[in-house]
mmCIF file of C-alpha atoms and ligand atoms in Angstrom:
data_model
loop_
_atom_site.group_PDB
_atom_site.id
_atom_site.type_symbol
_atom_site.label_atom_id
_atom_site.label_comp_id
_atom_site.label_asym_id
_atom_site.label_seq_id
_atom_site.Cartn_x
_atom_site.Cartn_y
_atom_site.Cartn_z
ATOM 1 C CA UNK A 1 -47.002 -161.549 19.923
ATOM 2 C CA UNK A 2 -49.704 -160.131 17.626
ATOM 3 C CA UNK A 3 -49.459 -163.203 15.366
ATOM 4 C CA UNK A 4 -49.943 -165.537 18.319
ATOM 5 C CA UNK A 5 -52.787 -163.312 19.510
ATOM 6 C CA UNK A 6 -54.472 -163.704 16.143
ATOM 7 C CA UNK A 7 -53.764 -167.434 15.981
ATOM 8 C CA UNK A 8 -55.327 -168.008 19.410
ATOM 9 C CA UNK A 9 -58.191 -165.527 18.674
ATOM 10 C CA UNK A 10 -57.435 -163.457 21.755
ATOM 11 C CA UNK A 11 -59.976 -160.651 22.227
ATOM 12 C CA UNK A 12 -57.861 -158.330 24.325
ATOM 13 C CA UNK A 13 -54.450 -158.029 25.945
ATOM 14 C CA UNK A 14 -53.927 -155.545 28.745
ATOM 15 C CA UNK A 15 -50.289 -154.830 29.562
ATOM 16 C CA UNK A 16 -49.925 -153.370 33.049
ATOM 17 C CA UNK A 17 -46.951 -151.443 34.410
ATOM 18 C CA UNK A 18 -46.904 -149.569 37.721
ATOM 19 C CA UNK A 19 -43.551 -148.127 38.699
ATOM 20 C CA UNK A 20 -44.496 -147.304 42.307
ATOM 21 C CA UNK A 21 -45.346 -150.901 43.233
ATOM 22 C CA UNK A 22 -43.123 -152.619 40.683
ATOM 23 C CA UNK A 23 -46.088 -154.342 39.025
ATOM 24 C CA UNK A 24 -45.467 -155.824 35.601
ATOM 25 C CA UNK A 25 -48.377 -157.927 34.465
ATOM 26 C CA UNK A 26 -50.433 -159.017 31.498
ATOM 27 C CA UNK A 27 -54.151 -159.701 31.451
ATOM 28 C CA UNK A 28 -55.320 -161.800 28.521
ATOM 29 C CA UNK A 29 -59.025 -161.975 27.713
ATOM 30 C CA UNK A 30 -59.674 -164.736 25.227
ATOM 31 C CA UNK A 31 -63.424 -164.448 24.909
ATOM 32 C CA UNK A 32 -66.345 -162.683 26.559
ATOM 33 C CA UNK A 33 -68.895 -164.121 24.135
ATOM 34 C CA UNK A 34 -70.644 -166.194 26.798
ATOM 35 C CA UNK A 35 -70.001 -163.725 29.632
ATOM 36 C CA UNK A 36 -67.251 -162.132 31.738
ATOM 37 C CA UNK A 37 -63.852 -163.771 31.365
ATOM 38 C CA UNK A 38 -63.014 -165.946 34.396
ATOM 39 C CA UNK A 39 -59.529 -167.163 35.243
ATOM 40 C CA UNK A 40 -57.046 -166.819 38.067
ATOM 41 C CA UNK A 41 -53.935 -164.734 38.498
ATOM 42 C CA UNK A 42 -50.599 -166.507 38.184
ATOM 43 C CA UNK A 43 -47.311 -165.122 39.506
ATOM 44 C CA UNK A 44 -44.153 -166.586 38.059
ATOM 45 C CA UNK A 45 -40.543 -165.594 37.395
ATOM 46 C CA UNK A 46 -40.864 -165.884 33.610
ATOM 47 C CA UNK A 47 -37.647 -165.944 31.596
ATOM 48 C CA UNK A 48 -38.953 -163.307 29.194
ATOM 49 C CA UNK A 49 -41.887 -160.983 28.639
ATOM 50 C CA UNK A 50 -42.817 -162.922 25.535
ATOM 51 C CA UNK A 51 -43.019 -166.175 27.500
ATOM 52 C CA UNK A 52 -45.325 -164.504 30.034
ATOM 53 C CA UNK A 53 -47.633 -163.022 27.410
ATOM 54 C CA UNK A 54 -47.920 -166.257 25.476
ATOM 55 C CA UNK A 55 -48.573 -168.209 28.686
ATOM 56 C CA UNK A 56 -51.352 -165.765 29.629
ATOM 57 C CA UNK A 57 -52.959 -166.074 26.185
ATOM 58 C CA UNK A 58 -52.860 -169.888 26.109
ATOM 59 C CA UNK A 59 -54.174 -170.184 29.653
ATOM 60 C CA UNK A 60 -56.977 -167.702 28.860
ATOM 61 C CA UNK A 61 -58.010 -169.721 25.828
ATOM 62 C CA UNK A 62 -58.034 -172.889 27.929
ATOM 63 C CA UNK A 63 -60.376 -171.167 30.393
ATOM 64 C CA UNK A 64 -62.830 -170.249 27.613
ATOM 65 C CA UNK A 65 -63.056 -173.890 26.556
ATOM 66 C CA UNK A 66 -63.380 -175.117 30.129
ATOM 67 C CA UNK A 67 -66.294 -172.768 30.844
ATOM 68 C CA UNK A 68 -67.924 -173.356 27.458
ATOM 69 C CA UNK A 69 -67.922 -177.157 27.586
ATOM 70 C CA UNK A 70 -70.133 -176.830 30.698
ATOM 71 C CA UNK A 71 -72.281 -174.183 29.042
ATOM 72 C CA UNK A 72 -71.390 -171.652 31.771
ATOM 73 C CA UNK A 73 -72.181 -167.998 31.127
ATOM 74 C CA UNK A 74 -68.528 -167.049 31.389
ATOM 75 C CA UNK A 75 -65.635 -166.600 29.040
ATOM 76 C CA UNK A 76 -61.944 -167.191 29.622
ATOM 77 C CA UNK A 77 -59.155 -164.939 30.801
ATOM 78 C CA UNK A 78 -55.968 -165.057 32.815
ATOM 79 C CA UNK A 79 -53.678 -162.580 34.523
ATOM 80 C CA UNK A 80 -49.978 -163.227 34.893
ATOM 81 C CA UNK A 81 -47.662 -161.175 37.077
ATOM 82 C CA UNK A 82 -43.994 -161.247 36.098
ATOM 83 C CA UNK A 83 -42.075 -161.740 39.312
ATOM 84 C CA UNK A 84 -40.905 -164.169 41.931
ATOM 85 C CA UNK A 85 -43.807 -165.100 44.228
ATOM 86 C CA UNK A 86 -41.355 -165.720 47.105
ATOM 87 C CA UNK A 87 -39.659 -162.321 47.045
ATOM 88 C CA UNK A 88 -41.523 -159.789 44.895
ATOM 89 C CA UNK A 89 -44.946 -159.572 46.547
ATOM 90 C CA UNK A 90 -46.476 -156.577 48.312
ATOM 91 C CA UNK A 91 -49.992 -155.379 48.972
ATOM 92 C CA UNK A 92 -49.294 -152.358 46.752
ATOM 93 C CA UNK A 93 -48.520 -154.690 43.844
ATOM 94 C CA UNK A 94 -51.854 -156.497 44.115
ATOM 95 C CA UNK A 95 -53.718 -153.247 44.636
ATOM 96 C CA UNK A 96 -52.158 -151.934 41.435
ATOM 97 C CA UNK A 97 -53.338 -155.046 39.609
ATOM 98 C CA UNK A 98 -56.773 -154.505 41.138
ATOM 99 C CA UNK A 99 -56.911 -151.006 39.613
ATOM 100 C CA UNK A 100 -56.203 -152.382 36.146
ATOM 101 C CA UNK A 101 -58.910 -155.008 36.640
ATOM 102 C CA UNK A 102 -61.345 -152.314 37.781
ATOM 103 C CA UNK A 103 -60.668 -150.313 34.573
ATOM 104 C CA UNK A 104 -61.846 -153.394 32.683
ATOM 105 C CA UNK A 105 -65.260 -152.916 34.215
ATOM 106 C CA UNK A 106 -66.216 -156.543 34.741
ATOM 107 C CA UNK A 107 -64.862 -157.967 31.498
ATOM 108 C CA UNK A 108 -62.374 -159.992 33.577
ATOM 109 C CA UNK A 109 -62.746 -161.592 37.041
ATOM 110 C CA UNK A 110 -59.604 -162.817 38.786
ATOM 111 C CA UNK A 111 -58.803 -165.280 41.586
ATOM 112 C CA UNK A 112 -56.055 -167.475 43.052
ATOM 113 C CA UNK A 113 -53.771 -169.482 40.762
ATOM 114 C CA UNK A 114 -50.191 -170.816 40.912
ATOM 115 C CA UNK A 115 -48.057 -168.426 42.950
ATOM 116 C CA UNK A 116 -50.902 -166.350 44.433
ATOM 117 C CA UNK A 117 -52.895 -166.652 47.664
ATOM 118 C CA UNK A 118 -56.053 -165.502 49.412
ATOM 119 C CA UNK A 119 -54.081 -162.629 51.017
ATOM 120 C CA UNK A 120 -53.009 -161.459 47.557
ATOM 121 C CA UNK A 121 -56.635 -161.463 46.371
ATOM 122 C CA UNK A 122 -57.569 -159.405 49.449
ATOM 123 C CA UNK A 123 -55.138 -156.788 48.081
ATOM 124 C CA UNK A 124 -56.768 -156.909 44.639
ATOM 125 C CA UNK A 125 -60.155 -156.653 46.356
ATOM 126 C CA UNK A 126 -59.280 -153.254 47.851
ATOM 127 C CA UNK A 127 -59.502 -151.804 44.333
ATOM 128 C CA UNK A 128 -62.063 -153.903 42.494
ATOM 129 C CA UNK A 129 -65.098 -156.080 43.118
ATOM 130 C CA UNK A 130 -64.135 -158.346 40.207
ATOM 131 C CA UNK A 131 -62.166 -160.816 42.306
ATOM 132 C CA UNK A 132 -62.907 -164.189 43.952
ATOM 133 C CA UNK A 133 -61.078 -166.231 46.622
ATOM 134 C CA UNK A 134 -60.895 -163.313 49.068
ATOM 135 C CA UNK A 135 -61.041 -163.842 52.841
ATOM 136 C CA UNK A 136 -64.532 -164.844 53.912
ATOM 137 C CA UNK A 137 -65.502 -166.515 50.630
ATOM 138 C CA UNK A 138 -66.245 -170.258 50.656
ATOM 139 C CA UNK A 139 -63.517 -170.687 48.070
ATOM 140 C CA UNK A 140 -60.974 -169.317 50.529
ATOM 141 C CA UNK A 141 -61.891 -171.925 53.157
ATOM 142 C CA UNK A 142 -58.984 -174.236 53.645
ATOM 143 C CA UNK A 143 -58.760 -176.886 50.969
ATOM 144 C CA UNK A 144 -62.313 -176.512 49.648
ATOM 145 C CA UNK A 145 -61.061 -176.263 46.049
ATOM 146 C CA UNK A 146 -58.891 -179.415 46.024
ATOM 147 C CA UNK A 147 -61.696 -181.236 47.856
ATOM 148 C CA UNK A 148 -64.188 -180.298 45.123
ATOM 149 C CA UNK A 149 -61.626 -181.054 42.412
ATOM 150 C CA UNK A 150 -61.119 -184.541 43.855
ATOM 151 C CA UNK A 151 -64.888 -185.058 44.107
ATOM 152 C CA UNK A 152 -65.232 -184.052 40.443
ATOM 153 C CA UNK A 153 -62.492 -186.439 39.358
ATOM 154 C CA UNK A 154 -64.164 -189.227 41.320
ATOM 155 C CA UNK A 155 -67.497 -188.562 39.579
ATOM 156 C CA UNK A 156 -65.701 -188.302 36.240
ATOM 157 C CA UNK A 157 -64.205 -191.740 36.857
ATOM 158 C CA UNK A 158 -67.683 -193.126 37.399
ATOM 159 C CA UNK A 159 -68.826 -191.672 34.072
ATOM 160 C CA UNK A 160 -65.709 -193.138 32.431
ATOM 161 C CA UNK A 161 -66.320 -196.559 33.971
ATOM 162 C CA UNK A 162 -69.908 -196.479 32.704
ATOM 163 C CA UNK A 163 -68.663 -195.762 29.170
ATOM 164 C CA UNK A 164 -65.816 -198.301 29.213
ATOM 165 C CA UNK A 165 -67.262 -201.141 31.297
ATOM 166 C CA UNK A 166 -71.017 -200.598 31.120
ATOM 167 C CA UNK A 167 -71.280 -199.882 34.873
ATOM 168 C CA UNK A 168 -70.353 -196.792 36.827
ATOM 169 C CA UNK A 169 -69.559 -198.802 39.948
ATOM 170 C CA UNK A 170 -65.938 -198.602 41.077
ATOM 171 C CA UNK A 171 -66.330 -201.486 43.520
ATOM 172 C CA UNK A 172 -63.359 -203.822 43.034
ATOM 173 C CA UNK A 173 -61.878 -201.712 40.221
ATOM 174 C CA UNK A 174 -58.134 -201.261 40.366
ATOM 175 C CA UNK A 175 -57.160 -197.586 40.230
ATOM 176 C CA UNK A 176 -53.539 -196.388 39.985
ATOM 177 C CA UNK A 177 -53.108 -192.877 41.402
ATOM 178 C CA UNK A 178 -49.973 -190.958 40.398
ATOM 179 C CA UNK A 179 -49.355 -188.128 42.881
ATOM 180 C CA UNK A 180 -50.760 -187.911 46.417
ATOM 181 C CA UNK A 181 -50.926 -184.156 46.857
ATOM 182 C CA UNK A 182 -53.912 -182.000 47.711
ATOM 183 C CA UNK A 183 -56.093 -183.624 45.048
ATOM 184 C CA UNK A 184 -54.627 -187.145 44.762
ATOM 185 C CA UNK A 185 -54.877 -187.976 48.468
ATOM 186 C CA UNK A 186 -58.503 -186.818 48.647
ATOM 187 C CA UNK A 187 -59.309 -188.782 45.505
ATOM 188 C CA UNK A 188 -57.939 -191.898 47.237
ATOM 189 C CA UNK A 189 -60.432 -191.318 50.064
ATOM 190 C CA UNK A 190 -63.401 -191.195 47.670
ATOM 191 C CA UNK A 191 -62.166 -194.277 45.818
ATOM 192 C CA UNK A 192 -61.526 -196.265 48.980
ATOM 193 C CA UNK A 193 -65.035 -195.453 50.219
ATOM 194 C CA UNK A 194 -66.411 -196.643 46.868
ATOM 195 C CA UNK A 195 -64.649 -199.991 47.266
ATOM 196 C CA UNK A 196 -61.910 -199.509 44.676
ATOM 197 C CA UNK A 197 -58.515 -201.189 45.032
ATOM 198 C CA UNK A 198 -55.762 -198.594 45.089
ATOM 199 C CA UNK A 199 -52.221 -198.559 43.780
ATOM 200 C CA UNK A 200 -50.359 -195.332 44.537
ATOM 201 C CA UNK A 201 -47.069 -193.561 43.860
ATOM 202 C CA UNK A 202 -45.512 -190.282 44.937
ATOM 203 C CA UNK A 203 -41.995 -188.869 45.170
ATOM 204 C CA UNK A 204 -42.719 -188.254 48.863
ATOM 205 C CA UNK A 205 -42.477 -191.543 50.775
ATOM 206 C CA UNK A 206 -44.468 -190.154 53.714
ATOM 207 C CA UNK A 207 -47.515 -189.555 51.530
ATOM 208 C CA UNK A 208 -47.279 -193.032 50.073
ATOM 209 C CA UNK A 209 -47.198 -194.533 53.558
ATOM 210 C CA UNK A 210 -50.202 -192.431 54.632
ATOM 211 C CA UNK A 211 -52.257 -193.686 51.684
ATOM 212 C CA UNK A 212 -51.200 -197.270 52.407
ATOM 213 C CA UNK A 213 -52.292 -196.909 56.037
ATOM 214 C CA UNK A 214 -55.498 -194.948 55.568
ATOM 215 C CA UNK A 215 -56.817 -196.485 52.343
ATOM 216 C CA UNK A 216 -55.124 -199.916 52.208
ATOM 217 C CA UNK A 217 -53.328 -198.808 49.044
ATOM 218 C CA UNK A 218 -50.622 -200.904 47.401
ATOM 219 C CA UNK A 219 -47.433 -199.037 46.575
ATOM 220 C CA UNK A 220 -45.764 -198.619 43.181
ATOM 221 C CA UNK A 221 -42.547 -196.845 42.261
ATOM 222 C CA UNK A 222 -43.088 -193.358 40.779
ATOM 223 C CA UNK A 223 -41.280 -194.329 37.577
ATOM 224 C CA UNK A 224 -43.305 -197.526 37.186
ATOM 225 C CA UNK A 225 -46.882 -196.633 38.064
ATOM 226 C CA UNK A 226 -47.873 -195.723 34.508
ATOM 227 C CA UNK A 227 -47.017 -199.213 33.326
ATOM 228 C CA UNK A 228 -48.829 -201.128 36.052
ATOM 229 C CA UNK A 229 -51.857 -203.140 34.948
ATOM 230 C CA UNK A 230 -55.027 -201.483 36.242
ATOM 231 C CA UNK A 231 -58.551 -200.502 35.213
ATOM 232 C CA UNK A 232 -58.065 -196.769 35.643
ATOM 233 C CA UNK A 233 -54.885 -194.713 35.635
ATOM 234 C CA UNK A 234 -55.306 -191.385 37.471
ATOM 235 C CA UNK A 235 -52.603 -188.791 36.794
ATOM 236 C CA UNK A 236 -52.678 -186.300 39.699
ATOM 237 C CA UNK A 237 -49.150 -184.871 39.534
ATOM 238 C CA UNK A 238 -47.547 -183.200 36.510
ATOM 239 C CA UNK A 239 -48.666 -182.475 32.944
ATOM 240 C CA UNK A 240 -47.343 -183.699 29.580
ATOM 241 C CA UNK A 241 -47.183 -187.280 30.830
ATOM 242 C CA UNK A 242 -49.203 -188.761 27.940
ATOM 243 C CA UNK A 243 -46.785 -188.806 25.032
ATOM 244 C CA UNK A 244 -45.186 -190.970 22.310
ATOM 245 C CA UNK A 245 -42.991 -192.702 24.830
ATOM 246 C CA UNK A 246 -45.528 -193.447 27.584
ATOM 247 C CA UNK A 247 -48.784 -194.194 25.741
ATOM 248 C CA UNK A 248 -47.582 -197.511 24.245
ATOM 249 C CA UNK A 249 -46.657 -198.673 27.767
ATOM 250 C CA UNK A 250 -49.998 -197.981 29.457
ATOM 251 C CA UNK A 251 -51.897 -201.059 30.682
ATOM 252 C CA UNK A 252 -55.171 -199.462 31.692
ATOM 253 C CA UNK A 253 -58.619 -199.136 30.119
ATOM 254 C CA UNK A 254 -59.193 -195.539 31.237
ATOM 255 C CA UNK A 255 -57.075 -192.447 31.931
ATOM 256 C CA UNK A 256 -58.927 -190.111 34.313
ATOM 257 C CA UNK A 257 -57.142 -187.760 36.686
ATOM 258 C CA UNK A 258 -56.769 -184.170 37.848
ATOM 259 C CA UNK A 259 -53.446 -183.146 36.275
ATOM 260 C CA UNK A 260 -53.533 -180.189 33.892
ATOM 261 C CA UNK A 261 -52.356 -180.566 30.277
ATOM 262 C CA UNK A 262 -51.998 -184.344 30.437
ATOM 263 C CA UNK A 263 -51.574 -184.750 26.677
ATOM 264 C CA UNK A 264 -48.169 -183.528 25.519
ATOM 265 C CA UNK A 265 -49.887 -182.589 22.254
ATOM 266 C CA UNK A 266 -53.510 -182.762 21.108
ATOM 267 C CA UNK A 267 -52.537 -185.559 18.680
ATOM 268 C CA UNK A 268 -51.809 -187.835 21.627
ATOM 269 C CA UNK A 269 -55.562 -188.052 22.182
ATOM 270 C CA UNK A 270 -55.743 -189.977 18.904
ATOM 271 C CA UNK A 271 -52.950 -192.279 20.027
ATOM 272 C CA UNK A 272 -54.876 -193.177 23.202
ATOM 273 C CA UNK A 273 -57.997 -193.727 21.150
ATOM 274 C CA UNK A 274 -56.093 -196.023 18.756
ATOM 275 C CA UNK A 275 -54.965 -198.100 21.740
ATOM 276 C CA UNK A 276 -58.587 -198.422 22.888
ATOM 277 C CA UNK A 277 -57.942 -196.394 26.050
ATOM 278 C CA UNK A 278 -60.749 -194.077 27.110
ATOM 279 C CA UNK A 279 -59.384 -190.631 27.983
ATOM 280 C CA UNK A 280 -61.387 -188.286 30.229
ATOM 281 C CA UNK A 281 -60.295 -184.870 28.895
ATOM 282 C CA UNK A 282 -58.376 -183.108 31.669
ATOM 283 C CA UNK A 283 -60.107 -179.761 31.452
ATOM 284 C CA UNK A 284 -63.510 -181.397 31.816
ATOM 285 C CA UNK A 285 -62.749 -183.811 34.653
ATOM 286 C CA UNK A 286 -60.681 -181.312 36.680
ATOM 287 C CA UNK A 287 -63.169 -178.421 36.365
ATOM 288 C CA UNK A 288 -64.376 -178.616 39.981
ATOM 289 C CA UNK A 289 -62.604 -175.370 40.898
ATOM 290 C CA UNK A 290 -64.107 -173.418 38.011
ATOM 291 C CA UNK A 291 -67.614 -174.765 38.615
ATOM 292 C CA UNK A 292 -67.595 -173.731 42.268
ATOM 293 C CA UNK A 293 -66.116 -170.324 41.421
ATOM 294 C CA UNK A 294 -68.891 -169.681 38.912
ATOM 295 C CA UNK A 295 -71.455 -170.783 41.482
ATOM 296 C CA UNK A 296 -69.998 -168.641 44.241
ATOM 297 C CA UNK A 297 -70.031 -165.477 42.091
ATOM 298 C CA UNK A 298 -73.748 -166.029 41.605
ATOM 299 C CA UNK A 299 -74.137 -166.544 45.342
ATOM 300 C CA UNK A 300 -74.415 -170.174 46.333
ATOM 301 C CA UNK A 301 -74.048 -172.300 49.455
ATOM 302 C CA UNK A 302 -71.481 -175.080 49.844
ATOM 303 C CA UNK A 303 -74.285 -177.555 48.987
ATOM 304 C CA UNK A 304 -75.092 -175.690 45.742
ATOM 305 C CA UNK A 305 -71.428 -175.866 44.843
ATOM 306 C CA UNK A 306 -71.244 -179.584 45.390
ATOM 307 C CA UNK A 307 -74.268 -180.039 43.108
ATOM 308 C CA UNK A 308 -72.601 -177.837 40.543
ATOM 309 C CA UNK A 309 -69.540 -180.128 40.515
ATOM 310 C CA UNK A 310 -71.860 -183.046 39.779
ATOM 311 C CA UNK A 311 -72.264 -181.703 36.228
ATOM 312 C CA UNK A 312 -68.856 -183.213 35.501
ATOM 313 C CA UNK A 313 -70.442 -186.655 35.388
ATOM 314 C CA UNK A 314 -73.136 -185.694 32.867
ATOM 315 C CA UNK A 315 -70.886 -183.543 30.686
ATOM 316 C CA UNK A 316 -68.302 -186.317 30.454
ATOM 317 C CA UNK A 317 -71.024 -188.773 29.439
ATOM 318 C CA UNK A 318 -71.986 -186.319 26.693
ATOM 319 C CA UNK A 319 -68.348 -186.010 25.566
ATOM 320 C CA UNK A 320 -67.982 -189.801 25.366
ATOM 321 C CA UNK A 321 -71.246 -190.179 23.402
ATOM 322 C CA UNK A 322 -70.237 -187.424 20.990
ATOM 323 C CA UNK A 323 -66.765 -188.945 20.473
ATOM 324 C CA UNK A 324 -68.268 -192.354 19.770
ATOM 325 C CA UNK A 325 -70.888 -191.128 17.316
ATOM 326 C CA UNK A 326 -68.481 -188.786 15.470
ATOM 327 C CA UNK A 327 -65.663 -191.350 15.513
ATOM 328 C CA UNK A 328 -63.189 -188.906 17.021
ATOM 329 C CA UNK A 329 -60.964 -188.935 20.127
ATOM 330 C CA UNK A 330 -62.544 -187.645 23.344
ATOM 331 C CA UNK A 331 -60.270 -184.587 23.611
ATOM 332 C CA UNK A 332 -61.473 -183.448 20.189
ATOM 333 C CA UNK A 333 -65.081 -184.152 21.129
ATOM 334 C CA UNK A 334 -64.768 -181.917 24.213
ATOM 335 C CA UNK A 335 -63.250 -179.139 22.081
ATOM 336 C CA UNK A 336 -66.071 -179.391 19.547
ATOM 337 C CA UNK A 337 -68.768 -179.221 22.205
ATOM 338 C CA UNK A 338 -67.065 -176.165 23.694
ATOM 339 C CA UNK A 339 -66.736 -174.505 20.266
ATOM 340 C CA UNK A 340 -70.391 -175.203 19.484
ATOM 341 C CA UNK A 341 -71.395 -173.569 22.784
ATOM 342 C CA UNK A 342 -69.214 -170.524 22.059
ATOM 343 C CA UNK A 343 -70.729 -170.126 18.597
ATOM 344 C CA UNK A 344 -74.268 -170.450 19.927
ATOM 345 C CA UNK A 345 -73.745 -167.741 22.566
HETATM 346 P P1 NAI B 401 -49.799 -180.944 44.818
HETATM 347 O O1 NAI B 401 -48.575 -180.162 44.530
HETATM 348 O O2 NAI B 401 -50.501 -180.773 46.125
HETATM 349 O O3 NAI B 401 -49.490 -182.515 44.660
HETATM 350 C C1 NAI B 401 -48.747 -183.077 43.626
HETATM 351 C C2 NAI B 401 -48.150 -184.383 44.159
HETATM 352 O O4 NAI B 401 -47.547 -185.088 43.066
HETATM 353 C C3 NAI B 401 -47.063 -184.170 45.205
HETATM 354 O O5 NAI B 401 -47.324 -184.990 46.319
HETATM 355 C C4 NAI B 401 -45.783 -184.592 44.470
HETATM 356 O O6 NAI B 401 -44.804 -185.142 45.335
HETATM 357 C C5 NAI B 401 -46.309 -185.616 43.506
HETATM 358 N N1 NAI B 401 -45.466 -185.859 42.324
HETATM 359 C C6 NAI B 401 -44.785 -184.970 41.572
HETATM 360 N N2 NAI B 401 -44.142 -185.585 40.570
HETATM 361 C C7 NAI B 401 -44.443 -186.903 40.671
HETATM 362 C C8 NAI B 401 -44.080 -188.054 39.932
HETATM 363 N N3 NAI B 401 -43.259 -187.989 38.885
HETATM 364 N N4 NAI B 401 -44.586 -189.254 40.311
HETATM 365 C C9 NAI B 401 -45.391 -189.345 41.383
HETATM 366 N N5 NAI B 401 -45.763 -188.284 42.131
HETATM 367 C C10 NAI B 401 -45.294 -187.072 41.780
HETATM 368 O O7 NAI B 401 -50.785 -180.640 43.599
HETATM 369 P P2 NAI B 401 -52.382 -180.759 43.547
HETATM 370 O O8 NAI B 401 -52.989 -179.477 43.960
HETATM 371 O O9 NAI B 401 -52.797 -182.023 44.201
HETATM 372 O O10 NAI B 401 -52.614 -180.883 41.973
HETATM 373 C C11 NAI B 401 -52.288 -182.057 41.244
HETATM 374 C C12 NAI B 401 -52.532 -181.832 39.766
HETATM 375 O O11 NAI B 401 -53.902 -181.479 39.557
HETATM 376 C C13 NAI B 401 -51.719 -180.684 39.148
HETATM 377 O O12 NAI B 401 -51.423 -181.000 37.811
HETATM 378 C C14 NAI B 401 -52.680 -179.515 39.194
HETATM 379 O O13 NAI B 401 -52.387 -178.562 38.173
HETATM 380 C C15 NAI B 401 -53.993 -180.206 38.923
HETATM 381 N N6 NAI B 401 -55.158 -179.487 39.443
HETATM 382 C C16 NAI B 401 -55.250 -179.152 40.779
HETATM 383 C C17 NAI B 401 -56.369 -178.484 41.245
HETATM 384 C C18 NAI B 401 -56.516 -178.161 42.709
HETATM 385 O O14 NAI B 401 -57.656 -177.828 43.123
HETATM 386 N N7 NAI B 401 -55.489 -178.230 43.538
HETATM 387 C C19 NAI B 401 -57.455 -178.079 40.339
HETATM 388 C C20 NAI B 401 -57.301 -178.536 38.969
HETATM 389 C C21 NAI B 401 -56.172 -179.194 38.559
#
């Protein structure tokens, strides 16, 4: 673990154990150079402690880059609770986590992530003020986060279209959306309103039919949508989908979607670049949630938050310009901009 900690330049690891509540958790702080470490709390039945610790460290590092590429005054962190979110939750458990976070005195601020909910954050909030997504916050309003994520992806697509086609208009552009969940379905609404032609796929036939009805979308099979000819391919389901096997089959000019960790490995960014496909780096285009969280901590209205999400368009334009002038793939360009911002802090 220490070697991986060194390799990922992790500032601090806090291992938490509370026998009374059964809490077993790890808080990884990757960097506080630009400000307090932001990043949600995940709860997952990890196979081993090592897997949990390494997951926390990698996710924390990802959060540092995500905040830094936007020049936010925050660093990156992540908490992971080892346990089954269906069966192992109690208020005492989240209160115990809250006490550990309060000992950290503002170095780390938590929130909702996979496996945790607003109710869980209310528990954390009984012990510390360093928590977001509690009842009463704008973030906790039903579906505000996926709505803002979808809005950010839509704006990111416009920036991508401007770079690839010379015009940010999506009128008449064919967009293939993979995954019609909380983000994908809302993205379809923005695209339909902008006059794009939609092609959609999901494992859930009901969602596909809804998109066809509401947004006049054409339907593709889940296993085929990546190979359909289109202007923009929007992955909004699972990660790791851009790999040696799939990249040669793509027939799009742009990949721009909400899914996390779209590239199986960083090197696949080069492969996309070699094929002349413009890739909107996932952690930039899907940053809506982080941008509104940062805004809410500083006290902002829903309107302020929406404006904050609009930075995605300008930051992506910067990433594309940097990639072009340095002759590097866009994922590397985003990393370099983030690293430059961390160094400058
Ligand atoms: P979700 O769970 O609501 O929706 C995912 C959808 O993808 C489901 O409808 C599912 O049936 C479908 N799906 C799964 N495998 C598929 C496949 N092979 N082909 C076609 N469809 C498939 O998830 P949500 O919240 O919409 O998130 C989507 C992606 O965006 C995830 O990767 C998530 O990590 C990422 N993301 C979500 C954010 C949010 O605010 N919800 C924020 C940032 C990233």
